[in-house]
Short mmCIF file of C-alpha atoms in Angstrom, two decimals:
data_model
loop_
_atom_site.label_atom_id
_atom_site.label_comp_id
_atom_site.label_asym_id
_atom_site.label_seq_id
_atom_site.Cartn_x
_atom_site.Cartn_y
_atom_site.Cartn_z
CA UNK Q 1 -49.51 -144.97 -127.55
CA UNK Q 2 -47.41 -147.26 -125.43
CA UNK Q 3 -44.18 -149.20 -125.29
CA UNK Q 4 -44.13 -152.95 -124.72
CA UNK Q 5 -42.11 -154.62 -121.98
CA UNK Q 6 -42.09 -158.09 -120.42
CA UNK Q 7 -43.61 -159.05 -117.05
CA UNK Q 8 -42.96 -162.31 -115.18
CA UNK Q 9 -46.20 -164.24 -114.64
CA UNK Q 10 -44.94 -165.67 -111.34
CA UNK Q 11 -43.46 -162.68 -109.45
CA UNK Q 12 -44.61 -159.72 -111.65
CA UNK Q 13 -41.03 -158.42 -112.18
CA UNK Q 14 -40.75 -156.10 -115.20
CA UNK Q 15 -38.06 -156.41 -117.90
CA UNK Q 16 -36.78 -154.65 -120.97
CA UNK Q 17 -35.08 -155.89 -123.04
CA UNK Q 18 -36.93 -159.20 -123.03
CA UNK Q 19 -35.48 -162.13 -121.05
CA UNK Q 20 -35.66 -165.90 -121.25
CA UNK Q 21 -35.57 -166.40 -117.46
CA UNK Q 22 -36.71 -164.08 -114.67
CA UNK Q 23 -33.70 -162.98 -112.60
CA UNK Q 24 -35.93 -162.57 -109.53
CA UNK Q 25 -37.73 -165.94 -109.31
CA UNK Q 26 -35.95 -167.91 -112.09
CA UNK Q 27 -39.21 -168.85 -113.84
CA UNK Q 28 -39.59 -168.63 -117.62
CA UNK Q 29 -43.22 -167.62 -118.14
CA UNK Q 30 -43.79 -164.01 -119.26
CA UNK Q 31 -46.55 -161.78 -120.59
CA UNK Q 32 -46.29 -158.52 -122.52
CA UNK Q 33 -47.27 -155.36 -120.65
CA UNK Q 34 -47.33 -151.69 -121.68
CA UNK Q 35 -46.16 -148.32 -120.41
CA UNK Q 36 -47.37 -145.02 -121.88
CA UNK Q 37 -44.74 -142.51 -120.78
CA UNK Q 38 -41.40 -142.04 -119.09
CA UNK Q 39 -38.91 -139.48 -117.81
CA UNK Q 40 -35.89 -138.57 -119.96
CA UNK Q 41 -32.74 -139.41 -118.01
CA UNK Q 42 -30.11 -138.50 -120.61
CA UNK Q 43 -29.99 -137.37 -124.25
CA UNK Q 44 -27.52 -138.13 -127.05
CA UNK Q 45 -27.27 -136.19 -130.29
CA UNK Q 46 -26.06 -138.45 -133.10
CA UNK Q 47 -23.84 -137.17 -135.96
CA UNK Q 48 -26.88 -137.46 -138.26
CA UNK Q 49 -28.73 -134.92 -136.10
CA UNK Q 50 -31.07 -137.59 -134.72
CA UNK Q 51 -31.64 -137.43 -130.96
CA UNK Q 52 -31.84 -140.53 -128.76
CA UNK Q 53 -32.67 -140.65 -125.06
CA UNK Q 54 -32.50 -142.99 -122.11
CA UNK Q 55 -36.04 -143.01 -120.72
CA UNK Q 56 -36.85 -144.25 -117.21
CA UNK Q 57 -40.33 -145.68 -116.67
CA UNK Q 58 -42.23 -147.36 -113.88
CA UNK Q 59 -40.48 -150.08 -111.90
CA UNK Q 60 -37.06 -148.72 -112.99
CA UNK Q 61 -37.46 -149.89 -116.60
CA UNK Q 62 -35.02 -148.16 -118.96
CA UNK Q 63 -35.67 -147.72 -122.69
CA UNK Q 64 -33.38 -146.27 -125.35
CA UNK Q 65 -35.73 -144.21 -127.52
CA UNK Q 66 -35.34 -142.41 -130.83
CA UNK Q 67 -36.86 -138.94 -130.45
CA UNK Q 68 -39.37 -138.07 -133.17
CA UNK Q 69 -41.03 -134.77 -133.96
CA UNK Q 70 -39.01 -132.49 -131.70
CA UNK Q 71 -36.22 -132.32 -129.16
CA UNK Q 72 -36.08 -133.24 -125.47
CA UNK Q 73 -33.93 -132.51 -122.44
CA UNK Q 74 -33.17 -134.51 -119.29
CA UNK Q 75 -36.16 -134.27 -116.96
CA UNK Q 76 -38.79 -134.07 -119.72
CA UNK Q 77 -41.73 -136.48 -119.53
CA UNK Q 78 -42.43 -138.05 -122.95
CA UNK Q 79 -44.92 -140.39 -124.59
CA UNK Q 80 -43.68 -143.77 -125.78
CA UNK Q 81 -44.78 -145.81 -128.75
CA UNK Q 82 -43.69 -149.09 -130.29
CA UNK Q 83 -44.45 -147.73 -133.78
CA UNK Q 84 -41.25 -146.15 -135.05
CA UNK Q 85 -42.99 -144.19 -137.82
CA UNK Q 86 -45.86 -142.80 -135.74
CA UNK Q 87 -45.58 -139.03 -136.23
CA UNK Q 88 -47.67 -138.07 -133.18
CA UNK Q 89 -45.25 -139.63 -130.70
CA UNK Q 90 -42.25 -137.87 -129.22
CA UNK Q 91 -40.30 -141.07 -128.79
CA UNK Q 92 -40.29 -144.40 -130.50
CA UNK Q 93 -38.42 -147.63 -130.18
CA UNK Q 94 -38.57 -151.03 -131.81
CA UNK Q 95 -37.43 -153.67 -129.30
CA UNK Q 96 -37.48 -156.62 -131.69
CA UNK Q 97 -38.90 -157.73 -135.01
CA UNK Q 98 -41.50 -160.46 -134.70
CA UNK Q 99 -41.83 -163.10 -137.36
CA UNK Q 100 -44.82 -165.35 -137.75
CA UNK Q 101 -43.98 -169.05 -137.60
#
């Protein structure tokens, strides 16, 4: 299980959401990288009862994650996945929908 983020090929800066140009070195070449877990910074309970959380990961990356299969509190370490329907993950997110050209 892991979440996908973007890494600059030139300076190795990490980004999420994805960027067109690196704000550190101003280059435009990126690769996808992965992170497996993060620390819950804050939690929001939606009117539907669904919980979302701001999750801080390595290199100060922040993800907004939908919590699946339980509840979390600030300070909890959680697993991340890019598969929103994966039942074994505590948190899921879908950063973008890819289409094949």
